[in-house]
XYZ file of C-alpha atoms in Angstrom:
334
model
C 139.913 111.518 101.232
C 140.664 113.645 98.049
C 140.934 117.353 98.910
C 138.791 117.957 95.892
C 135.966 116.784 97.845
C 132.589 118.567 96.297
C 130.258 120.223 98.984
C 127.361 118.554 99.921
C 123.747 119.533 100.872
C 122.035 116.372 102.702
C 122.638 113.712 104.355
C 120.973 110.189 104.516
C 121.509 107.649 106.807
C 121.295 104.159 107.660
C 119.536 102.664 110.482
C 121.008 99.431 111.813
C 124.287 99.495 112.579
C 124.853 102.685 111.421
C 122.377 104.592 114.261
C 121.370 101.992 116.054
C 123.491 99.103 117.288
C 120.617 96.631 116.444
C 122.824 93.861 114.972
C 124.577 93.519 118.354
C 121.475 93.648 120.148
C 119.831 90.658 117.975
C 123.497 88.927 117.387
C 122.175 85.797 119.327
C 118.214 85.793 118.096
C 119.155 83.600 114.941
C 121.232 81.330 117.684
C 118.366 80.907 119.591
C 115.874 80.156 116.833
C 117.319 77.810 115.016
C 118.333 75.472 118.151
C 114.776 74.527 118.048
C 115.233 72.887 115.130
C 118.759 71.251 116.002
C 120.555 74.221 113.545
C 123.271 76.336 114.308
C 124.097 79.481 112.347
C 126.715 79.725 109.732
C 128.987 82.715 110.474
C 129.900 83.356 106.958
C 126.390 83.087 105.609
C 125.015 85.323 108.251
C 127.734 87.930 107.557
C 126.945 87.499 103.903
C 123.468 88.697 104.462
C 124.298 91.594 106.724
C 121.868 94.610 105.296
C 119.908 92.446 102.966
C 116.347 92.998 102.771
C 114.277 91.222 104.625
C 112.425 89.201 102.210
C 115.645 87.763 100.640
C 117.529 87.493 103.966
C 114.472 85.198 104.920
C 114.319 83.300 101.875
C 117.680 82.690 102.313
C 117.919 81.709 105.909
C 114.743 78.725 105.111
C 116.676 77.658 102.302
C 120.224 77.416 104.074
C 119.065 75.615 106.768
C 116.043 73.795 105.715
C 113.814 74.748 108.304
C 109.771 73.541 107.332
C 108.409 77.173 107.089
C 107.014 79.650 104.329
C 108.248 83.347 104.548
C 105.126 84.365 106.338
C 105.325 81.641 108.957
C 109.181 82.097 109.780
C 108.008 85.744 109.871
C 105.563 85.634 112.592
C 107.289 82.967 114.510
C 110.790 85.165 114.939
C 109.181 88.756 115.044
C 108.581 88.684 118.872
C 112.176 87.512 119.406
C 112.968 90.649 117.782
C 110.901 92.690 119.079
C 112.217 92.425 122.534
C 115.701 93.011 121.485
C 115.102 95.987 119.603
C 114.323 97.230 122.785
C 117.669 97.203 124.089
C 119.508 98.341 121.352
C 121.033 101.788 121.506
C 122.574 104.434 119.500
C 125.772 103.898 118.536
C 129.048 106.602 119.834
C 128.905 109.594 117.824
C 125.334 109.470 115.997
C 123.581 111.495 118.504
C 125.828 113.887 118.368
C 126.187 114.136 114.765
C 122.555 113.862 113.772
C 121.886 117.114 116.141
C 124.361 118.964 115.047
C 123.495 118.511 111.215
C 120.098 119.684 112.114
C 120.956 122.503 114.506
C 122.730 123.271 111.514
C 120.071 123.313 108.991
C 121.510 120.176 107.235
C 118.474 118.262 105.623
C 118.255 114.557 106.888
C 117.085 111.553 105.579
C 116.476 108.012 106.808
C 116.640 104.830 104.397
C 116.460 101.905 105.878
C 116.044 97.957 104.172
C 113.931 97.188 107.239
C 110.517 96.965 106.576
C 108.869 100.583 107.677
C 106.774 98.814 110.447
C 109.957 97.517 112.192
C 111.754 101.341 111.421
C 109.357 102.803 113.069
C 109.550 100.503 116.364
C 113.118 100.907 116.169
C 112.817 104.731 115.898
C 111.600 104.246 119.747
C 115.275 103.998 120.898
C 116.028 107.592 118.998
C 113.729 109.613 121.445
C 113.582 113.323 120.657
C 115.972 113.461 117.968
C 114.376 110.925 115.829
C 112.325 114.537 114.577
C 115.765 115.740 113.018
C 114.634 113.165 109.898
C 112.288 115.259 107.809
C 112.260 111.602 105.583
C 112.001 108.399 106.975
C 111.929 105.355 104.521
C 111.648 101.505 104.606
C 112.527 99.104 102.210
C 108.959 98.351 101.168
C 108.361 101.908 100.331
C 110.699 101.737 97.151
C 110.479 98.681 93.982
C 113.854 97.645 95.316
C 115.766 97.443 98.119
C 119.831 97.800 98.816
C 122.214 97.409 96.594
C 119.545 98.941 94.450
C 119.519 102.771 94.685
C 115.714 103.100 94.235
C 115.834 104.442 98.420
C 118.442 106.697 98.025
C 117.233 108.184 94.750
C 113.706 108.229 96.519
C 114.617 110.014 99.933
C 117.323 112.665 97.735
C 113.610 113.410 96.453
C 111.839 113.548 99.571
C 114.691 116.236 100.748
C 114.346 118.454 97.145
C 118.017 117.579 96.617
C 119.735 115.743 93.461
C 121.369 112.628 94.509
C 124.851 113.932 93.612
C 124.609 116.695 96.045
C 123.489 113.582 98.993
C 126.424 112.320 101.615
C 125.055 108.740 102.361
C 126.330 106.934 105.852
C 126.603 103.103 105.744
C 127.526 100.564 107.613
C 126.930 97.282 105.205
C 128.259 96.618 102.196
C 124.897 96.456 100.206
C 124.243 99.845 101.372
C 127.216 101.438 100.252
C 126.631 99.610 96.835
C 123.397 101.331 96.606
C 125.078 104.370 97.315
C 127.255 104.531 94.953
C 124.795 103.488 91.893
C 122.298 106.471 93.385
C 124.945 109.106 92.491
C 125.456 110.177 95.782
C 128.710 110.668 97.847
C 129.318 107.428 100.482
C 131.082 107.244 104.403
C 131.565 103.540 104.898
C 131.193 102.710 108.739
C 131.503 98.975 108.597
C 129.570 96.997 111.468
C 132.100 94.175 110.296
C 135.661 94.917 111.005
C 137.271 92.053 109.296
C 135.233 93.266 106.595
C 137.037 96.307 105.506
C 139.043 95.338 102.850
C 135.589 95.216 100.602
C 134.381 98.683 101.514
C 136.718 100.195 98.997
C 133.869 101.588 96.962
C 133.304 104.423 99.351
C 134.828 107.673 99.471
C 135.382 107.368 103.386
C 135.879 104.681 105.757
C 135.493 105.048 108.989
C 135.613 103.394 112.486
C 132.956 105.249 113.754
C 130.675 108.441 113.611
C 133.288 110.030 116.430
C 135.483 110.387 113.529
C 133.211 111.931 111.383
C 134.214 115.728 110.790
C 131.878 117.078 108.722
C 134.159 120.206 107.280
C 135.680 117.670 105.131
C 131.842 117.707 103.426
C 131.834 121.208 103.369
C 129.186 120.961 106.631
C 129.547 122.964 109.674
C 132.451 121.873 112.096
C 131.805 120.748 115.604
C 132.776 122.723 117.955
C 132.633 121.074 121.260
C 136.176 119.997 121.721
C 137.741 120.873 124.852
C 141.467 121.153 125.083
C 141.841 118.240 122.485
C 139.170 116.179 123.902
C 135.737 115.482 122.905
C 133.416 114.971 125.614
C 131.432 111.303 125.008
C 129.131 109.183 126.413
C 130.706 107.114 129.143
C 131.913 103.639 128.052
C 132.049 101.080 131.066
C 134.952 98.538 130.580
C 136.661 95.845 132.841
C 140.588 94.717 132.103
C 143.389 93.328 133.626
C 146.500 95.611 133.696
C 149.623 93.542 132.146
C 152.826 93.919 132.422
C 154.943 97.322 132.148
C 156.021 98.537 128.700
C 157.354 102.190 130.472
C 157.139 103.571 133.263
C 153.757 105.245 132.920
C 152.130 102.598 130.748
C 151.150 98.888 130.592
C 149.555 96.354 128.996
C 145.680 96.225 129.269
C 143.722 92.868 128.823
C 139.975 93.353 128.187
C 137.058 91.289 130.146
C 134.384 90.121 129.323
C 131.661 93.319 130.071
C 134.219 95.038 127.876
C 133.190 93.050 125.145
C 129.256 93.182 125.893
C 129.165 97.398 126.498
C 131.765 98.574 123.776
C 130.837 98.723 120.725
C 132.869 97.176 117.861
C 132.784 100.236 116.196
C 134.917 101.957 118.712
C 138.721 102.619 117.628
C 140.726 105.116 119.211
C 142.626 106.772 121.887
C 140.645 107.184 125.359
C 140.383 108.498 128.419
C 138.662 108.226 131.912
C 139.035 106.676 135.076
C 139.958 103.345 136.428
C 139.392 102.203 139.696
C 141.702 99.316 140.573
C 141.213 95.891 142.578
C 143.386 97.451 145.727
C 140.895 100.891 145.504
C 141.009 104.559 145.318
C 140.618 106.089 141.357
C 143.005 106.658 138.814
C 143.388 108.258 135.544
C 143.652 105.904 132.690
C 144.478 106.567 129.194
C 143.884 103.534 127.208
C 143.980 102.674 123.200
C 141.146 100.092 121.759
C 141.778 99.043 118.516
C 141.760 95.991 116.042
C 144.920 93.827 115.435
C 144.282 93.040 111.670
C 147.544 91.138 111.617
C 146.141 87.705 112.262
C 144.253 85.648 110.012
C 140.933 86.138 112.087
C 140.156 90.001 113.257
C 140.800 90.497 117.068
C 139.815 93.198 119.222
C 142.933 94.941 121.092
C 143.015 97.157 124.173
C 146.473 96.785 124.362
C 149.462 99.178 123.483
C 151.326 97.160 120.412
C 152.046 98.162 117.095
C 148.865 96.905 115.500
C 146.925 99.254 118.040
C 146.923 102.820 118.071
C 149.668 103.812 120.340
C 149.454 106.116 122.736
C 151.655 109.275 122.880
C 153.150 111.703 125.113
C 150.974 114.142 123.237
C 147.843 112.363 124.052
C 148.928 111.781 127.658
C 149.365 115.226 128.439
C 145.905 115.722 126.987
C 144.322 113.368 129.161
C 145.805 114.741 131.995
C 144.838 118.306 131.450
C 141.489 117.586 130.736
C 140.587 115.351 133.603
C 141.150 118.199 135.894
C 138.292 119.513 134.493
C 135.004 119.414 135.287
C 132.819 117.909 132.652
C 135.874 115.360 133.353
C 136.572 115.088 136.928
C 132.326 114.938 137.804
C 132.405 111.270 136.146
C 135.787 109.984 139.039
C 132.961 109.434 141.314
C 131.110 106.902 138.810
């Protein structure tokens, strides 16, 4: 980021995929529709149409695979499907914690959304208390146009009594940060779709996630809930398979399978806990999750190579230090 960066006043957000990690929680909904009809998704299509509004992603999805339904009917025959999932999607690492913060702060907040209002607000369910930090709240029927258009940005800067210019926007899809952009406002790319990246060089950030958000660099007011070096987080549950040695004090980790199903993809860093191996007793574990962008498809690493983030001495001795402590040590037990 330029060190010129202007102060801003607001902040809008995103919804799915950006808050809420609704796009895993639906990822098999499509899947599972379409097999009635002897169809099977097309990855690239479906990534194609990630953040689309709803109207044209439906439109879309009829034409693609010629299913024998209007809008209206595919509409009411998929919505339950939905429904349910919604239910079990949750906020993704660092939102909660940012979102409070901004509005502990005094930091006006906005929501703008291309889903429909009625499915925003059954969404909002999963945000508990702190979906009241959002003095506005749009859907992409509220505005003439949805994402890439600005027409939701330029209406919730409005709703806030800000000028667009002076609006940080957080995105996760490409047509988002497009919108963005054309709305005046300042853009924090947080793409759902890793192998995705290269196209998100429109924004003015890109991040992993919203752990790596430090809102200084905005001129917004710093966390301050480090702790020695480490930020306290909502637990992540993860299984692997320890590999072979590359030092004395670290190895190889493998991920399994309920590492893939509980961490989200947005996740990149360096990490710390406790492990609690096949032979028993508990451990301290440092481990690095990354992406290995080396290869011609996008694959998810938990291991310590060079297209990881490696882990250092300086990070081990961190680890250590804070895991005697308590907000630390309490979670051994788990």
């Amino acid at each position: 980021m330029a060190a010129t960066t202007p102060r801003v006043s607001a902040v809008i957000f995103d919804l799915d995929g950006t808050l809420l990690d609704t796009e895993r929680a639906t990822r098999d909904v499509l899947n599972e529709f379409l097999a009635a009809y002897g169809k099977v998704p097309d990855k690239e299509k479906e990534e194609r149409r990630l953040g689309q509004m709803y109207r044209e992603s439906t439109t879309g999805i009829i034409a693609d695979y010629g299913l024998p339904l209007t809008v209206e009917e595919y509409a009411v025959a998929i919505y339950p499907l939905y429904l349910k999932r919604w239910q079990k999607a949750k906020p993704l690492p660092g939102v909660e914690r940012l979102v409070k913060h901004l509005h502990r702060n005094g930091v006006p907040l906005a929501l703008a959304s291309n889903s429909v209002r009625r499915n925003v607000d059954h969404k909002l369910l999963k945000l508990k208390d702190w979906k009241d930090c959002f003095s506005v709240i749009l859907g992409g029927d509220q505005v003439p146009r949805g994402k890439p258009s600005p027409d939701i940005f330029l209406e919730a800067a409005k709703g806030l009594g800000v000028n667009p210019s002076s609006c940080l926007v957080i995105e996760d899809s490409l047509v988002g940060v497009q919108g963005a952009r054309a709305s005046g406002a300042k853009v924090v790319a947080v793409p759902s779709l890793q192998s995705q990246r290269q196209h998100y060089s429109i924004a003015d950030s890109i991040l992993y996630s919203l752990l790596d958000f430090h809102p200084e660099l905005w001129g917004l007011p710093p966390f301050e809930d480090r702790i020695q070096g480490a930020l306290p987080i909502e637990q992540l549950f993860l299984n692997a398979q320890i590999g072979h040695a590359i030092s004395k004090s670290l190895h190889m980790v493998i991920a399994g399978d309920c590492t893939y199903e509980y961490v989200p993809d947005q996740i990149s860093g360096i990490f710390f806990g406790w492990a609690k191996p096949e032979a028993g007793g508990v451990s301290r574990s440092v481990i690095s999750i990354g992406w290995d962008f080396s290869l011609r498809t996008v694959e998810r690493v938990m291991e310590n190579i060079s297209q990881a983030l490696a882990i250092t001495d300086e990070d081990q001795a961190i680890a250590r230090d804070a895991l005697d402590l308590p907000v630390f040590s309490e979670h051994a037990k788990l």
